[in-house]
Coordinates of C-alpha atoms and ligand atoms in Angstrom, one line a residue:
X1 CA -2.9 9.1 18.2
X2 CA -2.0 12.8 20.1
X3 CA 1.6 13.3 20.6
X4 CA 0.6 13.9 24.2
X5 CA -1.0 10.0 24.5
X6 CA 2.4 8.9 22.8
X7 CA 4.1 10.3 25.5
X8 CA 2.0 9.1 28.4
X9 CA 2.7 5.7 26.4
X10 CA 6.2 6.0 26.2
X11 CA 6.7 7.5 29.9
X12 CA 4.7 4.4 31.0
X13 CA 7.3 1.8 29.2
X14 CA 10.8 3.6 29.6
X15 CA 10.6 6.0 32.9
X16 CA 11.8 8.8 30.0
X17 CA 10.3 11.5 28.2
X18 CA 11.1 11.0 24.4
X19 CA 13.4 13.3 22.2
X20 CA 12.1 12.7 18.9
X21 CA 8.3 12.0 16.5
X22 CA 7.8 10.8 13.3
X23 CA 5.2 10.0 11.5
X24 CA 4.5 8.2 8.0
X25 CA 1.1 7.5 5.9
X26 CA -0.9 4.8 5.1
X27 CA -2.0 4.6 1.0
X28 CA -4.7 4.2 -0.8
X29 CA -4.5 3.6 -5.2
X30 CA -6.7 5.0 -7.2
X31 CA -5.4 3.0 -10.0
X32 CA -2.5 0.7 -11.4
X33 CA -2.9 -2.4 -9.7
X34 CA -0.7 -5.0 -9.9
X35 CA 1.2 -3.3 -12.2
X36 CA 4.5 -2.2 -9.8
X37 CA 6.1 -5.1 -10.0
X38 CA 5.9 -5.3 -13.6
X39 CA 7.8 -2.1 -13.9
X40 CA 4.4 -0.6 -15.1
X41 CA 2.7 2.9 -13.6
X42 CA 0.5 3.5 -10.4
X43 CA -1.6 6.0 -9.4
X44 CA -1.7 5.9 -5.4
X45 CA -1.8 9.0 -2.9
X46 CA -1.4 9.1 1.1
X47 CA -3.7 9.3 3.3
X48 CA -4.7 10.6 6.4
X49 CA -4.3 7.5 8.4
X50 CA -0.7 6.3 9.4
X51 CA 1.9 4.7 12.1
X52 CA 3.0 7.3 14.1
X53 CA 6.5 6.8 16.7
X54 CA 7.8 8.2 19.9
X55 CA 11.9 7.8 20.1
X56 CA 14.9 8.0 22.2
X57 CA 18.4 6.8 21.3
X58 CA 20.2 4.2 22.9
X59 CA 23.9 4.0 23.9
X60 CA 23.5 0.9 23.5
X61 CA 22.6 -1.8 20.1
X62 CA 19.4 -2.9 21.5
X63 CA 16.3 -2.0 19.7
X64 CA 13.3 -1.7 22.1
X65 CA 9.8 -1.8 20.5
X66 CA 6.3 -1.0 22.2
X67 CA 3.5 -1.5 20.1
X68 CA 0.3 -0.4 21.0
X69 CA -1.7 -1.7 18.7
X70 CA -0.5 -5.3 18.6
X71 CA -1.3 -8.2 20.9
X72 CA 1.7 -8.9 22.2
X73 CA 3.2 -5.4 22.9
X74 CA 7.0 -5.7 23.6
X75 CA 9.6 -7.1 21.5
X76 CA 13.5 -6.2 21.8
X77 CA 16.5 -7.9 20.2
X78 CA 19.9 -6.3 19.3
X79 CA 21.4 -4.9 16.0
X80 CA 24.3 -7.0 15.5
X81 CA 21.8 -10.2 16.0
X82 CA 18.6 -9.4 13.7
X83 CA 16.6 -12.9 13.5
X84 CA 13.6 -13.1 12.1
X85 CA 10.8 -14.0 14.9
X86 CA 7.8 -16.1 13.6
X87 CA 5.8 -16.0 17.2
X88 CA 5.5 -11.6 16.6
X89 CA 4.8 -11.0 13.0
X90 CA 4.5 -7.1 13.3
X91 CA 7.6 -7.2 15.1
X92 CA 9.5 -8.4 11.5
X93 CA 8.8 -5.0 10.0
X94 CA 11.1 -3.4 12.3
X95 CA 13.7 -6.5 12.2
X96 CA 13.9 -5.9 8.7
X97 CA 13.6 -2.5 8.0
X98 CA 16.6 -2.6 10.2
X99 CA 18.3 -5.2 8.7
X100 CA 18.6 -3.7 5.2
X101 CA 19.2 0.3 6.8
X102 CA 22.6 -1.0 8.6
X103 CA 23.6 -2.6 5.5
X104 CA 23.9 1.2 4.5
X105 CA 24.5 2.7 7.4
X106 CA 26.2 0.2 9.9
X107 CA 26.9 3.4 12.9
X108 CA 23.4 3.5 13.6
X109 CA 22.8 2.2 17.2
X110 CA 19.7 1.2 19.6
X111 CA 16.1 3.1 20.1
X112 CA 13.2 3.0 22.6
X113 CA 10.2 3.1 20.6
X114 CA 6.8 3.9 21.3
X115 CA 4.9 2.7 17.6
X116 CA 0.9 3.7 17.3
X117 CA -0.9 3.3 13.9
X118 CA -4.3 4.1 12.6
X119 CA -4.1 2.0 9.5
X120 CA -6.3 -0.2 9.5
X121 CA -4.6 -3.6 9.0
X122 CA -5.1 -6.1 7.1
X123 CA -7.6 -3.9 4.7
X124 CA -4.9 -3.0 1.5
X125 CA -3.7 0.2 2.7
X126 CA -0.8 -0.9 3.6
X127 CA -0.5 -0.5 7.4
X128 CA 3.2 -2.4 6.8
X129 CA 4.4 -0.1 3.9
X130 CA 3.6 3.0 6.8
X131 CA 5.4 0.9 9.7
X132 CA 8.6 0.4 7.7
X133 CA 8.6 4.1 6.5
X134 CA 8.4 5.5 10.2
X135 CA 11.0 3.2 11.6
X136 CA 13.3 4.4 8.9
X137 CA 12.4 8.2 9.6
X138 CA 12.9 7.1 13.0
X139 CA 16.4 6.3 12.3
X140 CA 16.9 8.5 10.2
X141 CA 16.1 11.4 12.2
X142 CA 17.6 9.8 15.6
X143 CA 20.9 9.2 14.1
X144 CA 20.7 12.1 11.6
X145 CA 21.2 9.8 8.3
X146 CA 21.6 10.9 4.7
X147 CA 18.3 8.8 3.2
X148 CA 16.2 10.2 0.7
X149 CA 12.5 9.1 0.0
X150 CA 13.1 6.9 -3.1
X151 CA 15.8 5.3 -1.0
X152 CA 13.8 4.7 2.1
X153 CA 11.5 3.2 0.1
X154 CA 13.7 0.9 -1.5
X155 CA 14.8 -0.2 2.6
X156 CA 11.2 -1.1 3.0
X157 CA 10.8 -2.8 0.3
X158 CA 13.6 -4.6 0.5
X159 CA 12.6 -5.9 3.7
X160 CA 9.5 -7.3 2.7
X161 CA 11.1 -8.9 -0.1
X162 CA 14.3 -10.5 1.8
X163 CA 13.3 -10.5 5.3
X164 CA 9.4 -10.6 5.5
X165 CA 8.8 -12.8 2.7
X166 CA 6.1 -11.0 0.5
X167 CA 7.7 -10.1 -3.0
X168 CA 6.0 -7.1 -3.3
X169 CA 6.7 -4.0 -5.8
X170 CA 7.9 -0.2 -4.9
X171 CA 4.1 1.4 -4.3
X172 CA 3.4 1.6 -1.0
X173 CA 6.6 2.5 0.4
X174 CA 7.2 4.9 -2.1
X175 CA 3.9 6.9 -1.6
X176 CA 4.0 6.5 2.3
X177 CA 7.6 8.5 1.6
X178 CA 6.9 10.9 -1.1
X179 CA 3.4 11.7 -1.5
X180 CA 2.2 15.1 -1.6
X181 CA -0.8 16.9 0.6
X182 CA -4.0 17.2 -1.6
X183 CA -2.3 15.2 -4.6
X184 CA -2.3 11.5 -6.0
X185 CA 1.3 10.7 -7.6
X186 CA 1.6 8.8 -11.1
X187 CA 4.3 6.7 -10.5
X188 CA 6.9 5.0 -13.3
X189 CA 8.0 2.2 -11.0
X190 CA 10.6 1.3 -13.5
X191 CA 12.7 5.0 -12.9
X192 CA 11.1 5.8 -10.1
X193 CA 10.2 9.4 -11.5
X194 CA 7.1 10.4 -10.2
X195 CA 4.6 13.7 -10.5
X196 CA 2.1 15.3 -8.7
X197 CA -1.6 15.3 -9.8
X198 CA -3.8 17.2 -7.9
X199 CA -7.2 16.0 -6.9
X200 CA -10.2 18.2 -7.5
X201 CA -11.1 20.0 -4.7
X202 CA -15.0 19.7 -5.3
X203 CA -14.7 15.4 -5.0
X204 CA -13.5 13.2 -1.7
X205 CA -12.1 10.0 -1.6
X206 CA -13.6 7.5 -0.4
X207 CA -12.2 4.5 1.4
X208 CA -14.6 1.3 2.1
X209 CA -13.6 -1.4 3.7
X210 CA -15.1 -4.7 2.6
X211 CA -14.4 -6.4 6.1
X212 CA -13.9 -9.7 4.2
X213 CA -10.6 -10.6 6.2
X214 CA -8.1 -11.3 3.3
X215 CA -6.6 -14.5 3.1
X216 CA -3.5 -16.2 1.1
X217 CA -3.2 -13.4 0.3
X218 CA 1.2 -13.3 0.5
X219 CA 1.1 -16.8 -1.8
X220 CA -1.9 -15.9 -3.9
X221 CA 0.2 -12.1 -4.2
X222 CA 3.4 -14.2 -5.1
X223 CA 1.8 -16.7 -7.6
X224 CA 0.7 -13.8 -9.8
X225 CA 3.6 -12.1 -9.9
X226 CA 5.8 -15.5 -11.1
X227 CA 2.5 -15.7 -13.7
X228 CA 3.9 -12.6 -15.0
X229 CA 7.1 -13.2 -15.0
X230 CA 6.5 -16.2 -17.0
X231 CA 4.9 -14.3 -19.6
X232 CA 7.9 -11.7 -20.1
X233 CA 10.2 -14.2 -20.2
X234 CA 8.6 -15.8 -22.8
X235 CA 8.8 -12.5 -24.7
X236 CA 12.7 -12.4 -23.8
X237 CA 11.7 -8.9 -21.6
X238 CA 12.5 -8.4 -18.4
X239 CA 8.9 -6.9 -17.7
X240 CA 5.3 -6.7 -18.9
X241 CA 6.2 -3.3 -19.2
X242 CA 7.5 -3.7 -22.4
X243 CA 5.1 -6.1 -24.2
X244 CA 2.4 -4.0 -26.2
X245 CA -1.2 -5.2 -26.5
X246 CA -0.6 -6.2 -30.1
X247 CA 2.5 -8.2 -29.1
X248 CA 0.5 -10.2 -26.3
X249 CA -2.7 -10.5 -29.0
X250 CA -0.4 -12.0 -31.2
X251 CA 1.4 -14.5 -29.2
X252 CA -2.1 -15.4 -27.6
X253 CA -2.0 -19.4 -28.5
X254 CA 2.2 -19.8 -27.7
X255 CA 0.1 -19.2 -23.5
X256 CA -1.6 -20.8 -21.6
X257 CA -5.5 -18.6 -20.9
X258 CA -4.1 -18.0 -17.5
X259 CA -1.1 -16.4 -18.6
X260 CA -2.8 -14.5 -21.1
X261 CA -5.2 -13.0 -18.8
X262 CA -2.7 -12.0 -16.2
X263 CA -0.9 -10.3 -19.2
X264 CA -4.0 -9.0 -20.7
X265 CA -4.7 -6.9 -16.8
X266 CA -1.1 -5.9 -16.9
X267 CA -0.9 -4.3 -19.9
X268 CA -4.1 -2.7 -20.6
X269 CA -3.7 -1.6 -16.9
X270 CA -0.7 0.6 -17.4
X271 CA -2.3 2.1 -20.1
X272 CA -5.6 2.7 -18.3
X273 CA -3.5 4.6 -15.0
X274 CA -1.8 6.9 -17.8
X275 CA -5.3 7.9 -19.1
X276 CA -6.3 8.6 -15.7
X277 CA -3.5 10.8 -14.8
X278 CA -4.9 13.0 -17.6
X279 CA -8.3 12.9 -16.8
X280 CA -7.5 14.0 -13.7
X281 CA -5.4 17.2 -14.8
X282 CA -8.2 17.7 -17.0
X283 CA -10.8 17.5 -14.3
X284 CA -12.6 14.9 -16.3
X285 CA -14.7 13.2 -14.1
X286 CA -16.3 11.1 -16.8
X287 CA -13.2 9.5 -18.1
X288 CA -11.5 8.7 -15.2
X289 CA -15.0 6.8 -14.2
X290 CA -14.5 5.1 -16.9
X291 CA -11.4 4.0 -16.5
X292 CA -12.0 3.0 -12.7
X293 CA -14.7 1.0 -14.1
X294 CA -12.8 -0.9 -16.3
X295 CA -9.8 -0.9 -14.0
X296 CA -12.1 -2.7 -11.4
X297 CA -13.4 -5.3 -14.4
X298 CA -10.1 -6.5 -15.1
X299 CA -9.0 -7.2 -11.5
X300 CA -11.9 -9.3 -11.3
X301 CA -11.9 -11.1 -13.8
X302 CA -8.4 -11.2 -15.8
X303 CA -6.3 -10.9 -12.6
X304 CA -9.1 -12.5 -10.4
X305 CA -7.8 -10.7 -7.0
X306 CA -11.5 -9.4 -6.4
X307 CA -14.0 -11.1 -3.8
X308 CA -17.9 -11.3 -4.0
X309 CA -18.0 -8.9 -1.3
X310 CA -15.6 -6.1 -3.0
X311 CA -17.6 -6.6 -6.3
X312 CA -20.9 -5.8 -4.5
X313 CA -19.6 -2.6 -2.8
X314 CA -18.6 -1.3 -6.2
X315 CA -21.7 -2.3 -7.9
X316 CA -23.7 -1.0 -4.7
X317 CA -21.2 2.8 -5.2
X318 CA -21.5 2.7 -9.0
X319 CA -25.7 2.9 -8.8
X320 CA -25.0 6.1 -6.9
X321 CA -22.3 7.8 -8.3
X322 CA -22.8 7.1 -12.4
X323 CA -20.7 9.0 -14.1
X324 CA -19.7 11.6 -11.7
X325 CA -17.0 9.5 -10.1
X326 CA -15.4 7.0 -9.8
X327 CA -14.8 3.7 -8.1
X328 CA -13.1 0.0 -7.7
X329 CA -10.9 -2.1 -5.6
X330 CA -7.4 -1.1 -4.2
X331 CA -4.2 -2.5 -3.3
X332 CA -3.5 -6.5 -3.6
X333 CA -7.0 -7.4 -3.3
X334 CA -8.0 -10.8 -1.6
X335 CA -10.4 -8.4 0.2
X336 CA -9.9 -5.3 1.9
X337 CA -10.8 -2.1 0.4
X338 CA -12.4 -0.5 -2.5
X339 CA -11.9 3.3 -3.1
X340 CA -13.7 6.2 -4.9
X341 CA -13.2 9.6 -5.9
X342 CA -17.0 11.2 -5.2
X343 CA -18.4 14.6 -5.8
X344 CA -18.3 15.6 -2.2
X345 CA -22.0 16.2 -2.8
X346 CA -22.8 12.7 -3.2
X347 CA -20.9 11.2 0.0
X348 CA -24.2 11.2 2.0
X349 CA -26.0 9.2 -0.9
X350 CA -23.2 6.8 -1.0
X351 CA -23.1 6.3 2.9
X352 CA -26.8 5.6 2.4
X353 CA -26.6 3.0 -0.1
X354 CA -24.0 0.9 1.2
X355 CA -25.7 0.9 4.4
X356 CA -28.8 -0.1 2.7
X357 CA -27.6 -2.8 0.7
X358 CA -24.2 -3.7 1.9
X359 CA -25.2 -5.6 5.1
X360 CA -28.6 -7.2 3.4
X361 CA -26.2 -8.5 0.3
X362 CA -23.4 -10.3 2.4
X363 CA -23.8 -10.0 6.3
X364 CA -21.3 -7.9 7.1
X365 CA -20.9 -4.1 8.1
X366 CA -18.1 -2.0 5.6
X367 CA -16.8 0.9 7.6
X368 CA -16.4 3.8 5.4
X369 CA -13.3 6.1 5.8
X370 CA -13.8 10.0 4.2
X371 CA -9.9 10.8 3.6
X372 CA -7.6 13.5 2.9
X373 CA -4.2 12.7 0.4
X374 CA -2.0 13.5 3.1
X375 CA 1.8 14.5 2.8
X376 CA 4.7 11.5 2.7
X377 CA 7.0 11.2 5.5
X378 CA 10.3 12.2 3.3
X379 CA 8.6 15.1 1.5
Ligands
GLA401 C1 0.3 -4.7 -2.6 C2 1.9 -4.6 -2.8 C3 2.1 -3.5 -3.9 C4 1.3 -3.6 -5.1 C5 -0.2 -3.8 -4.7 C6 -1.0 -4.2 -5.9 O1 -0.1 -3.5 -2.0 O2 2.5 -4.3 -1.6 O3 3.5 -3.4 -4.2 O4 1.8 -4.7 -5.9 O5 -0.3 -4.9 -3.8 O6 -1.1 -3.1 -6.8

């Protein structure tokens, strides 16, 4: 949304004209799924699509929220009461972001919000992750805080975790704080030491969305991650992370096939999103296909977080792209979105296809997003 429409929006609401606007991205991964919360590596990058806030500070503790976007618009409630509110699910982002930021910083004190976001929700590019990251720059920037990126993130999270109720890992927040403009970002999300890897100019990345509404997907989300937990426990580790392939091959019959499987993903995951960091700074195009491929494979069908629909809009890609891309599911899965890095030459031959087959397969539409990796709100 224009900063001028954010205005108009916020004139409407508070008879002021606001002080202050931040903005922070959205995400897509190109690789490393499920592997965050296992202290393994990720390969995400920001995108051009994010939650973007108009602000003035209050002399008050009263946080005042407008959200465009969202059913029911309005919600307020005051700092030194932060309940959680079941009837105005969006509005918990903002409760809890600012829940765990006053732990920090308690002289922090009301805002009148105006929050627009182009994420779209719901799809695995974590819409949330973006929210919580602008209402901490927000504060941040109102109430001129000492917050880094790593520890933004770490807010966000948090939130989720304590407040919101989904016990996800450090990606999304991270990359909607510190990516980098024209770059994906390997990610150790044990350390939290990250670097840079540009993407080649000559390819775009492609962002489809499935449409398949995704579903259980917070208990299905949490269920896997106790499944691994269970398997590093019985390893006496604190994370998949530190069980080799051998290790797990070894111990196959002490786990149930479940277990094994979930550990199988994990594992060769990590391994797969360093080898794409390479092929990337190497420009190879065929390896990283590859490894997208196999990426994709494993989510399906040792993680099982795929759907019908997102298998079909791979397969449907894949014909087109062979070799000279790459492409599979991204983010939690349950639905939402695949992604793929495409020779920018082939993006009209992949539009084609999907809207060839994509609609006769399954009887839906996918919208297709051509995005930029956009720069983090912190960087
Ligand atoms: C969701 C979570 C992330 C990560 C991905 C799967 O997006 O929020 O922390 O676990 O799923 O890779």
């Amino acid at each position: 949304m224009s900063e001028n429409r954010l205005i108009q929006l916020f004139e409407q609401q508070f008879k002021s004209t606001p002080t202050h606007f931040f903005h922070a991205p959205g995400r897509v991964n190109l690789i490393g799924d499920h592997t965050d919360y296992n202290d393994g590596f990720v390969l995400p990058a920001a995108i051009n699509f994010g939650t973007s806030i108009a602000a003035t500070v209050r002399d008050d503790k009263q946080v005042r929220v407008y959200a465009h976007d969202c059913e029911r618009q309005i919600s307020q409630f005051s700092l030194d009461d932060i309940q959680f509110d079941a009837d105005m699910m969006w509005s918990n982002y903002v409760r809890g972001t600012l829940k765990i930021l006053l732990a920090s910083y308690p002289q922090i004190n009301g805002a009148n919000l105006v929050v627009s976001g182009n994420v779209p929700q719901g799809a695995g590019l974590s819409s949330s992750a973006s929210f919580e990251m602008a209402i901490v720059k927000a504060f941040a920037g109102l109430y001129q805080l000492d917050i880094d990126g790593v520890k933004a993130a770490l807010v966000g999270q948090k939130a989720e975790n304590t407040f919101v109720g989904c016990n996800c890992g450090i990606m999304d927040q991270l990359i909607s704080a510190m990516g980098k403009e024209d770059h994906a970002m390997l990610l150790d999300c044990r350390d939290l030491s990250f670097e840079d890897a540009p993407l080649p100019s000559q390819m775009s990345l492609l962002i489809v969305n499935s449409n398949v509404k995704r579903g259980l997907v917070d208990s299905e989300y949490n269920l896997r991650r106790q499944q691994c937990e269970q398997v590093a426990e019985h390893f006496k580790q604190s994370a998949l992370r530190d069980i080799t392939f051998a290790q797990l091959q070894s111990a196959r019959n002490e786990l149930t096939e479940v277990q094994y499987r979930r550990a199988r993903h994990v594992i060769t995951e990590n391994e797969r999103t360093i080898g794409a960091l390479h092929a990337l700074k190497n420009s190879d195009i065929a390896a990283l296909s590859e490894l997208m491929k196999a990426s994709h494979q494993s989510l399906r069908d040792d993680f099982e977080v795929t759907t019908k629909e997102m298998d079909g809009l791979v397969e449907i890609i894949e014909q087109v792209i062979g070799n000279q891309g790459g492409v599979r599911m991204t983010g939690g899965g349950f639905g939402g979105c695949v992604v793929a890095l495409v020779a920018s030459t082939m993006v009209s031959q992949v539009e084609q296809a999907i809207s060839d087959n994509y609609y006769k397969r399954f009887g839906l539409q996918a919208d297709i997003y051509i995005c930029t990796a956009a720069q983090g709100a912190f960087r």
